[in-house]
Amino acid sequence: MDYKAIAILKALGKEELREFGKFVNSPYFVGNSSAARLYEELLKFHPEFSKEELTEEFLYCRVYPGMYFKKETVRKLFHALNSALEKFIAQKNFESKKFDFYDNLFDGYVRLNLHSLGEKCLDECNALLQESNALSSDYFLNGFKHSTNKASLFISSRPHSNGSAVNEMATALSERAHNLAGFFVKELSRSLDNLLSIDRNFDLRTERKRLDGLFDAVNMRELISYLKKECRNSTDAAMCEVYSSMYIAFIEFDNESHYKAYRKSIEKNTDLLSHNEARFHVLRLVRYCLLKCAGENRNAKFEQELFESINSS
């Protein structure tokens, strides 16, 4: 049987299967007792689901004893189980992201005009941002969401004649723009770098032209230079320094001093980078060295650099 639900069940661990058993029996989340019975029967064949007796006819008879087999009913049953599994996975993923939980709860409270409770959600989000202030994929994105929510709350619930409230709203709007700019620099640089890494093997001229056009239109160097002057904290400064160094190292590839500057910027800011962020940049060093070691103009010096970079990753 080639059903997506079976592939998902194979991938779940014992604890997740136990939790899903409760989930699929919940009338709030699923409300389909037949899907729950199908899950209970399938669980008997976990983890391989490969025994000969595991057939659509067998499962149908177990879920609907005494009834004639209908293949279409089995398909609908597996569809219901698959929907339950997808809801379960999404719910588990959502629960693991505390910031997103309070961000969504804020939207719900504002929709209900419960602004004071919305403010408490903002406090929770702010505490989470302060608690995890290392540069990561979510650093600027979550900051953007948070400052957007702050500005939205001030606009909708505070009197605009109050000077203090207006200043808070202006600060939130300014932070929103700063986070958006930081996210733009970080992710656009990553997009170009990822594109360059596969450009050697595929014809990506159209995509390269689009990204190169964005870089030219924005003047990335000037934008990063401006953000450096407006850094709010050491994490902002780390992003500007590391991404500026990476950008220059690859754009001015022939100038090897830029490689040294890039490597130093990573080493200097290691404590301000998340594990995934640090690993990303170490792998960029590896790619730089590989490019230097390839082709007719092979640079022996970078073979040693490559060895050191691979070991550090």
PDB file of C-alpha atoms in Angstrom:
ATOM      1  CA  MET A   1       0.000   0.000   0.000  1.00  0.00           C
ATOM      2  CA  ASP A   2       1.350   3.357  -1.029  1.00  0.00           C
ATOM      3  CA  TYR A   3      -0.271   5.821   1.363  1.00  0.00           C
ATOM      4  CA  LYS A   4       1.394   8.970   2.665  1.00  0.00           C
ATOM      5  CA  ALA A   5       0.029   8.297   6.153  1.00  0.00           C
ATOM      6  CA  ILE A   6       2.082   5.093   6.384  1.00  0.00           C
ATOM      7  CA  ALA A   7       5.275   6.928   5.381  1.00  0.00           C
ATOM      8  CA  ILE A   8       4.613   9.494   8.121  1.00  0.00           C
ATOM      9  CA  LEU A   9       3.918   6.822  10.743  1.00  0.00           C
ATOM     10  CA  LYS A  10       7.223   5.132   9.861  1.00  0.00           C
ATOM     11  CA  ALA A  11       9.056   8.378  10.583  1.00  0.00           C
ATOM     12  CA  LEU A  12       7.488   9.024  14.001  1.00  0.00           C
ATOM     13  CA  GLY A  13       9.213   7.873  17.186  1.00  0.00           C
ATOM     14  CA  LYS A  14       7.573   5.898  20.000  1.00  0.00           C
ATOM     15  CA  GLU A  15       6.775   8.961  22.107  1.00  0.00           C
ATOM     16  CA  GLU A  16       5.337  10.810  19.103  1.00  0.00           C
ATOM     17  CA  LEU A  17       3.171   7.799  18.249  1.00  0.00           C
ATOM     18  CA  ARG A  18       1.888   7.722  21.820  1.00  0.00           C
ATOM     19  CA  GLU A  19       1.027  11.428  21.639  1.00  0.00           C
ATOM     20  CA  PHE A  20      -0.605  11.018  18.243  1.00  0.00           C
ATOM     21  CA  GLY A  21      -2.782   8.258  19.694  1.00  0.00           C
ATOM     22  CA  LYS A  22      -4.249  10.830  22.087  1.00  0.00           C
ATOM     23  CA  PHE A  23      -4.458  13.428  19.335  1.00  0.00           C
ATOM     24  CA  VAL A  24      -6.327  11.263  16.822  1.00  0.00           C
ATOM     25  CA  ASN A  25      -8.868  10.326  19.500  1.00  0.00           C
ATOM     26  CA  SER A  26      -9.551  13.979  20.331  1.00  0.00           C
ATOM     27  CA  PRO A  27     -12.937  15.115  18.981  1.00  0.00           C
ATOM     28  CA  TYR A  28     -11.659  18.714  18.898  1.00  0.00           C
ATOM     29  CA  PHE A  29      -8.740  18.081  16.551  1.00  0.00           C
ATOM     30  CA  VAL A  30      -9.980  15.142  14.483  1.00  0.00           C
ATOM     31  CA  GLY A  31     -13.538  14.059  15.244  1.00  0.00           C
ATOM     32  CA  ASN A  32     -13.299  10.887  13.125  1.00  0.00           C
ATOM     33  CA  SER A  33     -13.498   7.698  15.173  1.00  0.00           C
ATOM     34  CA  SER A  34     -12.882   5.558  12.079  1.00  0.00           C
ATOM     35  CA  ALA A  35      -9.526   7.283  11.490  1.00  0.00           C
ATOM     36  CA  ALA A  36      -8.622   6.539  15.111  1.00  0.00           C
ATOM     37  CA  ARG A  37      -9.497   2.855  14.656  1.00  0.00           C
ATOM     38  CA  LEU A  38      -7.439   2.705  11.458  1.00  0.00           C
ATOM     39  CA  TYR A  39      -4.470   4.139  13.352  1.00  0.00           C
ATOM     40  CA  GLU A  40      -4.837   1.534  16.100  1.00  0.00           C
ATOM     41  CA  GLU A  41      -4.814  -1.272  13.533  1.00  0.00           C
ATOM     42  CA  LEU A  42      -1.853   0.155  11.619  1.00  0.00           C
ATOM     43  CA  LEU A  43       0.114   0.556  14.836  1.00  0.00           C
ATOM     44  CA  LYS A  44       0.172  -3.229  15.169  1.00  0.00           C
ATOM     45  CA  PHE A  45       2.393  -3.341  12.055  1.00  0.00           C
ATOM     46  CA  HIS A  46       4.801  -0.614  13.173  1.00  0.00           C
ATOM     47  CA  PRO A  47       7.600   0.094  12.314  1.00  0.00           C
ATOM     48  CA  GLU A  48       7.978  -1.701   8.952  1.00  0.00           C
ATOM     49  CA  PHE A  49       4.334  -1.996   7.828  1.00  0.00           C
ATOM     50  CA  SER A  50       5.456  -4.779   5.503  1.00  0.00           C
ATOM     51  CA  LYS A  51       3.670  -7.975   6.612  1.00  0.00           C
ATOM     52  CA  GLU A  52       1.688  -9.792   3.931  1.00  0.00           C
ATOM     53  CA  GLU A  53      -1.591  -9.586   5.836  1.00  0.00           C
ATOM     54  CA  LEU A  54      -1.448  -5.778   5.835  1.00  0.00           C
ATOM     55  CA  THR A  55      -3.852  -5.088   2.992  1.00  0.00           C
ATOM     56  CA  GLU A  56      -6.670  -2.654   2.333  1.00  0.00           C
ATOM     57  CA  GLU A  57      -9.196  -5.473   2.674  1.00  0.00           C
ATOM     58  CA  PHE A  58      -7.762  -6.523   6.053  1.00  0.00           C
ATOM     59  CA  LEU A  59      -7.848  -2.976   7.434  1.00  0.00           C
ATOM     60  CA  TYR A  60     -11.372  -2.382   6.126  1.00  0.00           C
ATOM     61  CA  CYS A  61     -12.645  -5.511   7.866  1.00  0.00           C
ATOM     62  CA  ARG A  62     -10.977  -4.470  11.122  1.00  0.00           C
ATOM     63  CA  VAL A  63     -12.382  -0.933  11.042  1.00  0.00           C
ATOM     64  CA  TYR A  64     -15.804  -1.904   9.660  1.00  0.00           C
ATOM     65  CA  PRO A  65     -16.407  -5.513  10.774  1.00  0.00           C
ATOM     66  CA  GLY A  66     -19.182  -7.319   8.939  1.00  0.00           C
ATOM     67  CA  MET A  67     -19.402  -4.796   6.092  1.00  0.00           C
ATOM     68  CA  TYR A  68     -18.603  -5.328   2.400  1.00  0.00           C
ATOM     69  CA  PHE A  69     -15.233  -3.984   1.241  1.00  0.00           C
ATOM     70  CA  LYS A  70     -15.258  -0.599  -0.510  1.00  0.00           C
ATOM     71  CA  LYS A  71     -11.942   0.650  -1.847  1.00  0.00           C
ATOM     72  CA  GLU A  72     -13.159   4.246  -2.054  1.00  0.00           C
ATOM     73  CA  THR A  73     -14.017   4.152   1.645  1.00  0.00           C
ATOM     74  CA  VAL A  74     -10.471   2.975   2.432  1.00  0.00           C
ATOM     75  CA  ARG A  75      -9.036   5.869   0.447  1.00  0.00           C
ATOM     76  CA  LYS A  76     -11.210   8.345   2.333  1.00  0.00           C
ATOM     77  CA  LEU A  77     -10.191   6.723   5.602  1.00  0.00           C
ATOM     78  CA  PHE A  78      -6.499   7.073   4.833  1.00  0.00           C
ATOM     79  CA  HIS A  79      -7.115  10.651   3.723  1.00  0.00           C
ATOM     80  CA  ALA A  80      -8.700  11.392   7.117  1.00  0.00           C
ATOM     81  CA  LEU A  81      -5.775   9.749   8.928  1.00  0.00           C
ATOM     82  CA  ASN A  82      -3.282  11.682   6.823  1.00  0.00           C
ATOM     83  CA  SER A  83      -5.073  14.961   7.616  1.00  0.00           C
ATOM     84  CA  ALA A  84      -4.904  14.109  11.322  1.00  0.00           C
ATOM     85  CA  LEU A  85      -1.177  13.354  11.056  1.00  0.00           C
ATOM     86  CA  GLU A  86      -0.522  16.643   9.263  1.00  0.00           C
ATOM     87  CA  LYS A  87      -2.439  18.576  11.926  1.00  0.00           C
ATOM     88  CA  PHE A  88      -0.470  16.745  14.619  1.00  0.00           C
ATOM     89  CA  ILE A  89       2.903  17.538  13.025  1.00  0.00           C
ATOM     90  CA  ALA A  90       1.942  21.181  12.528  1.00  0.00           C
ATOM     91  CA  GLN A  91       0.705  21.421  16.122  1.00  0.00           C
ATOM     92  CA  LYS A  92       3.895  19.856  17.510  1.00  0.00           C
ATOM     93  CA  ASN A  93       6.017  22.210  15.437  1.00  0.00           C
ATOM     94  CA  PHE A  94       3.949  25.200  16.536  1.00  0.00           C
ATOM     95  CA  GLU A  95       4.245  24.260  20.209  1.00  0.00           C
ATOM     96  CA  SER A  96       8.036  24.129  19.907  1.00  0.00           C
ATOM     97  CA  LYS A  97       8.180  27.761  18.762  1.00  0.00           C
ATOM     98  CA  LYS A  98       7.336  29.878  21.782  1.00  0.00           C
ATOM     99  CA  PHE A  99       7.736  33.187  19.993  1.00  0.00           C
ATOM    100  CA  ASP A 100       5.291  32.186  17.256  1.00  0.00           C
ATOM    101  CA  PHE A 101       2.831  31.034  19.927  1.00  0.00           C
ATOM    102  CA  TYR A 102       2.724  34.441  21.632  1.00  0.00           C
ATOM    103  CA  ASP A 103       2.844  36.242  18.283  1.00  0.00           C
ATOM    104  CA  ASN A 104      -0.290  34.408  17.154  1.00  0.00           C
ATOM    105  CA  LEU A 105      -1.924  34.781  20.561  1.00  0.00           C
ATOM    106  CA  PHE A 106      -1.347  38.542  20.281  1.00  0.00           C
ATOM    107  CA  ASP A 107      -3.253  38.608  16.973  1.00  0.00           C
ATOM    108  CA  GLY A 108      -6.106  36.701  18.589  1.00  0.00           C
ATOM    109  CA  TYR A 109      -6.343  39.062  21.557  1.00  0.00           C
ATOM    110  CA  VAL A 110      -6.257  42.166  19.348  1.00  0.00           C
ATOM    111  CA  ARG A 111      -8.991  40.708  17.154  1.00  0.00           C
ATOM    112  CA  LEU A 112     -11.098  40.328  20.315  1.00  0.00           C
ATOM    113  CA  ASN A 113     -10.200  43.880  21.437  1.00  0.00           C
ATOM    114  CA  LEU A 114      -8.395  42.489  24.493  1.00  0.00           C
ATOM    115  CA  HIS A 115      -5.535  44.962  24.211  1.00  0.00           C
ATOM    116  CA  SER A 116      -4.275  44.615  27.779  1.00  0.00           C
ATOM    117  CA  LEU A 117      -3.822  40.871  27.254  1.00  0.00           C
ATOM    118  CA  GLY A 118      -2.166  41.646  23.923  1.00  0.00           C
ATOM    119  CA  GLU A 119       0.379  43.778  25.783  1.00  0.00           C
ATOM    120  CA  LYS A 120       1.238  40.808  27.984  1.00  0.00           C
ATOM    121  CA  CYS A 121       1.958  38.795  24.839  1.00  0.00           C
ATOM    122  CA  LEU A 122       4.312  41.560  23.715  1.00  0.00           C
ATOM    123  CA  ASP A 123       6.104  41.320  27.062  1.00  0.00           C
ATOM    124  CA  GLU A 124       6.506  37.563  26.602  1.00  0.00           C
ATOM    125  CA  CYS A 125       7.836  38.043  23.061  1.00  0.00           C
ATOM    126  CA  ASN A 126      10.262  40.713  24.217  1.00  0.00           C
ATOM    127  CA  ALA A 127      11.561  38.430  26.987  1.00  0.00           C
ATOM    128  CA  LEU A 128      12.118  35.634  24.461  1.00  0.00           C
ATOM    129  CA  LEU A 129      13.986  37.997  22.129  1.00  0.00           C
ATOM    130  CA  GLN A 130      16.236  39.135  24.972  1.00  0.00           C
ATOM    131  CA  GLU A 131      16.786  35.558  26.111  1.00  0.00           C
ATOM    132  CA  SER A 132      17.897  34.353  22.676  1.00  0.00           C
ATOM    133  CA  ASN A 133      19.823  37.261  21.193  1.00  0.00           C
ATOM    134  CA  ALA A 134      22.338  35.292  19.104  1.00  0.00           C
ATOM    135  CA  LEU A 135      22.232  35.934  15.367  1.00  0.00           C
ATOM    136  CA  SER A 136      20.050  33.245  13.809  1.00  0.00           C
ATOM    137  CA  SER A 137      17.595  32.783  10.964  1.00  0.00           C
ATOM    138  CA  ASP A 138      14.824  34.222  13.169  1.00  0.00           C
ATOM    139  CA  TYR A 139      16.684  37.117  14.792  1.00  0.00           C
ATOM    140  CA  PHE A 140      15.547  39.917  12.472  1.00  0.00           C
ATOM    141  CA  LEU A 141      12.342  38.200  11.356  1.00  0.00           C
ATOM    142  CA  ASN A 142      11.032  37.839  14.909  1.00  0.00           C
ATOM    143  CA  GLY A 143      12.230  41.343  15.708  1.00  0.00           C
ATOM    144  CA  PHE A 144      10.251  42.607  12.709  1.00  0.00           C
ATOM    145  CA  LYS A 145       7.105  40.770  13.851  1.00  0.00           C
ATOM    146  CA  HIS A 146       7.495  42.082  17.394  1.00  0.00           C
ATOM    147  CA  SER A 147       8.004  45.715  16.404  1.00  0.00           C
ATOM    148  CA  THR A 148       5.094  45.444  13.940  1.00  0.00           C
ATOM    149  CA  ASN A 149       2.825  44.211  16.742  1.00  0.00           C
ATOM    150  CA  LYS A 150       4.001  46.994  19.064  1.00  0.00           C
ATOM    151  CA  ALA A 151       3.277  49.652  16.462  1.00  0.00           C
ATOM    152  CA  SER A 152      -0.087  48.070  15.657  1.00  0.00           C
ATOM    153  CA  LEU A 153      -1.104  48.081  19.316  1.00  0.00           C
ATOM    154  CA  PHE A 154      -0.091  51.712  19.808  1.00  0.00           C
ATOM    155  CA  ILE A 155      -1.963  52.785  16.678  1.00  0.00           C
ATOM    156  CA  SER A 156      -5.163  50.933  17.577  1.00  0.00           C
ATOM    157  CA  SER A 157      -5.353  51.403  21.341  1.00  0.00           C
ATOM    158  CA  ARG A 158      -3.417  54.503  22.433  1.00  0.00           C
ATOM    159  CA  PRO A 159      -4.551  58.140  22.131  1.00  0.00           C
ATOM    160  CA  HIS A 160      -2.450  59.902  19.495  1.00  0.00           C
ATOM    161  CA  SER A 161      -2.568  63.129  21.488  1.00  0.00           C
ATOM    162  CA  ASN A 162      -0.412  61.523  24.173  1.00  0.00           C
ATOM    163  CA  GLY A 163       3.190  62.538  23.478  1.00  0.00           C
ATOM    164  CA  SER A 164       4.669  59.548  25.278  1.00  0.00           C
ATOM    165  CA  ALA A 165       2.497  57.099  23.342  1.00  0.00           C
ATOM    166  CA  VAL A 166       3.386  58.778  20.042  1.00  0.00           C
ATOM    167  CA  ASN A 167       7.099  58.491  20.836  1.00  0.00           C
ATOM    168  CA  GLU A 168       6.695  54.791  21.675  1.00  0.00           C
ATOM    169  CA  MET A 169       4.838  54.246  18.418  1.00  0.00           C
ATOM    170  CA  ALA A 170       7.535  56.078  16.445  1.00  0.00           C
ATOM    171  CA  THR A 171      10.242  53.983  18.121  1.00  0.00           C
ATOM    172  CA  ALA A 172       8.378  50.787  17.247  1.00  0.00           C
ATOM    173  CA  LEU A 173       8.022  51.869  13.621  1.00  0.00           C
ATOM    174  CA  SER A 174      11.727  52.733  13.485  1.00  0.00           C
ATOM    175  CA  GLU A 175      12.656  49.333  14.959  1.00  0.00           C
ATOM    176  CA  ARG A 176      10.376  47.677  12.430  1.00  0.00           C
ATOM    177  CA  ALA A 177      12.225  49.331   9.554  1.00  0.00           C
ATOM    178  CA  HIS A 178      15.614  48.452  11.076  1.00  0.00           C
ATOM    179  CA  ASN A 179      14.663  44.789  11.483  1.00  0.00           C
ATOM    180  CA  LEU A 180      13.330  44.665   7.948  1.00  0.00           C
ATOM    181  CA  ALA A 181      16.589  46.125   6.601  1.00  0.00           C
ATOM    182  CA  GLY A 182      18.679  43.671   8.638  1.00  0.00           C
ATOM    183  CA  PHE A 183      16.581  40.736   7.447  1.00  0.00           C
ATOM    184  CA  PHE A 184      16.880  41.961   3.859  1.00  0.00           C
ATOM    185  CA  VAL A 185      20.682  42.218   3.999  1.00  0.00           C
ATOM    186  CA  LYS A 186      21.123  38.866   5.705  1.00  0.00           C
ATOM    187  CA  GLU A 187      18.752  36.835   3.556  1.00  0.00           C
ATOM    188  CA  LEU A 188      19.607  38.486   0.232  1.00  0.00           C
ATOM    189  CA  SER A 189      23.297  37.792   0.884  1.00  0.00           C
ATOM    190  CA  ARG A 190      22.466  34.168   1.671  1.00  0.00           C
ATOM    191  CA  SER A 191      20.342  33.868  -1.470  1.00  0.00           C
ATOM    192  CA  LEU A 192      23.152  35.133  -3.668  1.00  0.00           C
ATOM    193  CA  ASP A 193      25.672  32.878  -1.954  1.00  0.00           C
ATOM    194  CA  ASN A 194      23.468  29.797  -2.343  1.00  0.00           C
ATOM    195  CA  LEU A 195      22.898  30.648  -5.983  1.00  0.00           C
ATOM    196  CA  LEU A 196      26.628  31.017  -6.575  1.00  0.00           C
ATOM    197  CA  SER A 197      27.253  27.608  -5.016  1.00  0.00           C
ATOM    198  CA  ILE A 198      25.121  25.869  -7.675  1.00  0.00           C
ATOM    199  CA  ASP A 199      25.890  28.273 -10.526  1.00  0.00           C
ATOM    200  CA  ARG A 200      28.978  26.269 -11.484  1.00  0.00           C
ATOM    201  CA  ASN A 201      26.922  23.217 -12.485  1.00  0.00           C
ATOM    202  CA  PHE A 202      23.744  24.738 -13.915  1.00  0.00           C
ATOM    203  CA  ASP A 203      22.771  27.580 -16.224  1.00  0.00           C
ATOM    204  CA  LEU A 204      21.299  30.123 -13.813  1.00  0.00           C
ATOM    205  CA  ARG A 205      21.903  33.307 -15.775  1.00  0.00           C
ATOM    206  CA  THR A 206      18.312  34.535 -15.433  1.00  0.00           C
ATOM    207  CA  GLU A 207      18.291  34.038 -11.663  1.00  0.00           C
ATOM    208  CA  ARG A 208      21.765  35.564 -11.297  1.00  0.00           C
ATOM    209  CA  LYS A 209      20.707  38.585 -13.326  1.00  0.00           C
ATOM    210  CA  ARG A 210      17.680  39.113 -11.093  1.00  0.00           C
ATOM    211  CA  LEU A 211      19.712  38.960  -7.871  1.00  0.00           C
ATOM    212  CA  ASP A 212      22.603  40.992  -9.275  1.00  0.00           C
ATOM    213  CA  GLY A 213      20.071  43.612 -10.306  1.00  0.00           C
ATOM    214  CA  LEU A 214      18.729  43.744  -6.760  1.00  0.00           C
ATOM    215  CA  PHE A 215      22.217  44.209  -5.334  1.00  0.00           C
ATOM    216  CA  ASP A 216      22.972  46.994  -7.818  1.00  0.00           C
ATOM    217  CA  ALA A 217      19.648  48.755  -7.248  1.00  0.00           C
ATOM    218  CA  VAL A 218      19.978  48.675  -3.476  1.00  0.00           C
ATOM    219  CA  ASN A 219      23.720  49.391  -3.238  1.00  0.00           C
ATOM    220  CA  MET A 220      24.343  46.701  -0.658  1.00  0.00           C
ATOM    221  CA  ARG A 221      27.615  48.150   0.586  1.00  0.00           C
ATOM    222  CA  GLU A 222      25.992  51.469   1.397  1.00  0.00           C
ATOM    223  CA  LEU A 223      23.085  49.779   3.142  1.00  0.00           C
ATOM    224  CA  ILE A 224      25.378  47.645   5.322  1.00  0.00           C
ATOM    225  CA  SER A 225      27.541  50.687   6.038  1.00  0.00           C
ATOM    226  CA  TYR A 226      24.461  52.607   7.186  1.00  0.00           C
ATOM    227  CA  LEU A 227      23.265  49.725   9.383  1.00  0.00           C
ATOM    228  CA  LYS A 228      26.709  49.595  11.007  1.00  0.00           C
ATOM    229  CA  LYS A 229      26.234  53.175  12.173  1.00  0.00           C
ATOM    230  CA  GLU A 230      22.756  52.408  13.514  1.00  0.00           C
ATOM    231  CA  CYS A 231      23.535  49.177  15.384  1.00  0.00           C
ATOM    232  CA  ARG A 232      21.360  48.731  18.472  1.00  0.00           C
ATOM    233  CA  ASN A 233      23.462  46.046  20.096  1.00  0.00           C
ATOM    234  CA  SER A 234      26.405  43.689  19.645  1.00  0.00           C
ATOM    235  CA  THR A 235      24.322  41.169  17.656  1.00  0.00           C
ATOM    236  CA  ASP A 236      23.423  43.814  15.080  1.00  0.00           C
ATOM    237  CA  ALA A 237      27.095  44.750  14.871  1.00  0.00           C
ATOM    238  CA  ALA A 238      28.082  41.100  14.399  1.00  0.00           C
ATOM    239  CA  MET A 239      25.637  40.693  11.513  1.00  0.00           C
ATOM    240  CA  CYS A 240      26.923  43.805   9.762  1.00  0.00           C
ATOM    241  CA  GLU A 241      30.569  42.850  10.181  1.00  0.00           C
ATOM    242  CA  VAL A 242      30.254  39.187   9.194  1.00  0.00           C
ATOM    243  CA  TYR A 243      27.899  39.649   6.234  1.00  0.00           C
ATOM    244  CA  SER A 244      29.782  42.660   4.942  1.00  0.00           C
ATOM    245  CA  SER A 245      33.011  40.646   5.064  1.00  0.00           C
ATOM    246  CA  MET A 246      31.386  37.669   3.334  1.00  0.00           C
ATOM    247  CA  TYR A 247      29.912  39.832   0.595  1.00  0.00           C
ATOM    248  CA  ILE A 248      33.195  41.599  -0.138  1.00  0.00           C
ATOM    249  CA  ALA A 249      35.249  38.368   0.010  1.00  0.00           C
ATOM    250  CA  PHE A 250      33.237  36.775  -2.791  1.00  0.00           C
ATOM    251  CA  ILE A 251      32.545  39.892  -4.850  1.00  0.00           C
ATOM    252  CA  GLU A 252      36.252  40.837  -4.871  1.00  0.00           C
ATOM    253  CA  PHE A 253      37.432  37.247  -5.060  1.00  0.00           C
ATOM    254  CA  ASP A 254      40.925  38.009  -6.370  1.00  0.00           C
ATOM    255  CA  ASN A 255      41.815  40.068  -3.298  1.00  0.00           C
ATOM    256  CA  GLU A 256      42.731  37.360  -0.791  1.00  0.00           C
ATOM    257  CA  SER A 257      43.020  39.811   2.086  1.00  0.00           C
ATOM    258  CA  HIS A 258      39.212  39.901   2.100  1.00  0.00           C
ATOM    259  CA  TYR A 259      39.186  36.181   2.919  1.00  0.00           C
ATOM    260  CA  LYS A 260      41.327  36.833   5.989  1.00  0.00           C
ATOM    261  CA  ALA A 261      39.026  39.658   7.056  1.00  0.00           C
ATOM    262  CA  TYR A 262      35.993  37.400   6.637  1.00  0.00           C
ATOM    263  CA  ARG A 263      37.563  34.610   8.679  1.00  0.00           C
ATOM    264  CA  LYS A 264      38.581  37.028  11.441  1.00  0.00           C
ATOM    265  CA  SER A 265      35.074  38.477  11.584  1.00  0.00           C
ATOM    266  CA  ILE A 266      33.652  34.980  12.161  1.00  0.00           C
ATOM    267  CA  GLU A 267      36.193  34.165  14.862  1.00  0.00           C
ATOM    268  CA  LYS A 268      35.632  37.516  16.553  1.00  0.00           C
ATOM    269  CA  ASN A 269      31.843  37.141  16.675  1.00  0.00           C
ATOM    270  CA  THR A 270      31.527  33.397  17.319  1.00  0.00           C
ATOM    271  CA  ASP A 271      29.796  33.935  20.670  1.00  0.00           C
ATOM    272  CA  LEU A 272      27.139  36.088  18.992  1.00  0.00           C
ATOM    273  CA  LEU A 273      26.279  33.558  16.274  1.00  0.00           C
ATOM    274  CA  SER A 274      23.889  30.654  16.701  1.00  0.00           C
ATOM    275  CA  HIS A 275      25.273  27.189  15.966  1.00  0.00           C
ATOM    276  CA  ASN A 276      23.605  27.061  12.544  1.00  0.00           C
ATOM    277  CA  GLU A 277      24.721  30.583  11.711  1.00  0.00           C
ATOM    278  CA  ALA A 278      28.353  29.857  12.631  1.00  0.00           C
ATOM    279  CA  ARG A 279      28.280  26.623  10.631  1.00  0.00           C
ATOM    280  CA  PHE A 280      26.880  28.446   7.610  1.00  0.00           C
ATOM    281  CA  HIS A 281      29.822  30.844   7.583  1.00  0.00           C
ATOM    282  CA  VAL A 282      32.427  28.132   8.156  1.00  0.00           C
ATOM    283  CA  LEU A 283      31.009  26.342   5.114  1.00  0.00           C
ATOM    284  CA  ARG A 284      31.332  29.582   3.155  1.00  0.00           C
ATOM    285  CA  LEU A 285      35.027  29.613   4.081  1.00  0.00           C
ATOM    286  CA  VAL A 286      35.267  26.037   2.830  1.00  0.00           C
ATOM    287  CA  ARG A 287      33.663  26.992  -0.474  1.00  0.00           C
ATOM    288  CA  TYR A 288      35.987  29.955  -0.882  1.00  0.00           C
ATOM    289  CA  CYS A 289      38.996  27.667  -0.396  1.00  0.00           C
ATOM    290  CA  LEU A 290      37.611  25.085  -2.821  1.00  0.00           C
ATOM    291  CA  LEU A 291      37.254  27.758  -5.476  1.00  0.00           C
ATOM    292  CA  LYS A 292      40.833  28.885  -4.856  1.00  0.00           C
ATOM    293  CA  CYS A 293      42.103  25.296  -5.110  1.00  0.00           C
ATOM    294  CA  ALA A 294      40.260  24.549  -8.351  1.00  0.00           C
ATOM    295  CA  GLY A 295      41.337  25.150 -11.938  1.00  0.00           C
ATOM    296  CA  GLU A 296      44.655  26.073 -13.491  1.00  0.00           C
ATOM    297  CA  ASN A 297      45.458  28.831 -11.001  1.00  0.00           C
ATOM    298  CA  ARG A 298      45.422  26.450  -8.070  1.00  0.00           C
ATOM    299  CA  ASN A 299      46.533  28.126  -4.842  1.00  0.00           C
ATOM    300  CA  ALA A 300      48.418  25.711  -2.559  1.00  0.00           C
ATOM    301  CA  LYS A 301      48.091  28.074   0.401  1.00  0.00           C
ATOM    302  CA  PHE A 302      44.350  27.573   0.428  1.00  0.00           C
ATOM    303  CA  GLU A 303      44.677  23.793   0.576  1.00  0.00           C
ATOM    304  CA  GLN A 304      45.889  24.202   4.161  1.00  0.00           C
ATOM    305  CA  GLU A 305      43.153  26.763   4.804  1.00  0.00           C
ATOM    306  CA  LEU A 306      40.645  24.274   3.425  1.00  0.00           C
ATOM    307  CA  PHE A 307      41.902  21.571   5.786  1.00  0.00           C
ATOM    308  CA  GLU A 308      41.589  23.891   8.792  1.00  0.00           C
ATOM    309  CA  SER A 309      38.139  25.114   7.778  1.00  0.00           C
ATOM    310  CA  ILE A 310      36.808  21.576   7.305  1.00  0.00           C
ATOM    311  CA  ASN A 311      38.151  20.552  10.718  1.00  0.00           C
ATOM    312  CA  SER A 312      36.489  23.530  12.391  1.00  0.00           C
ATOM    313  CA  SER A 313      33.126  22.700  10.819  1.00  0.00           C
TER     314      SER A 313
END
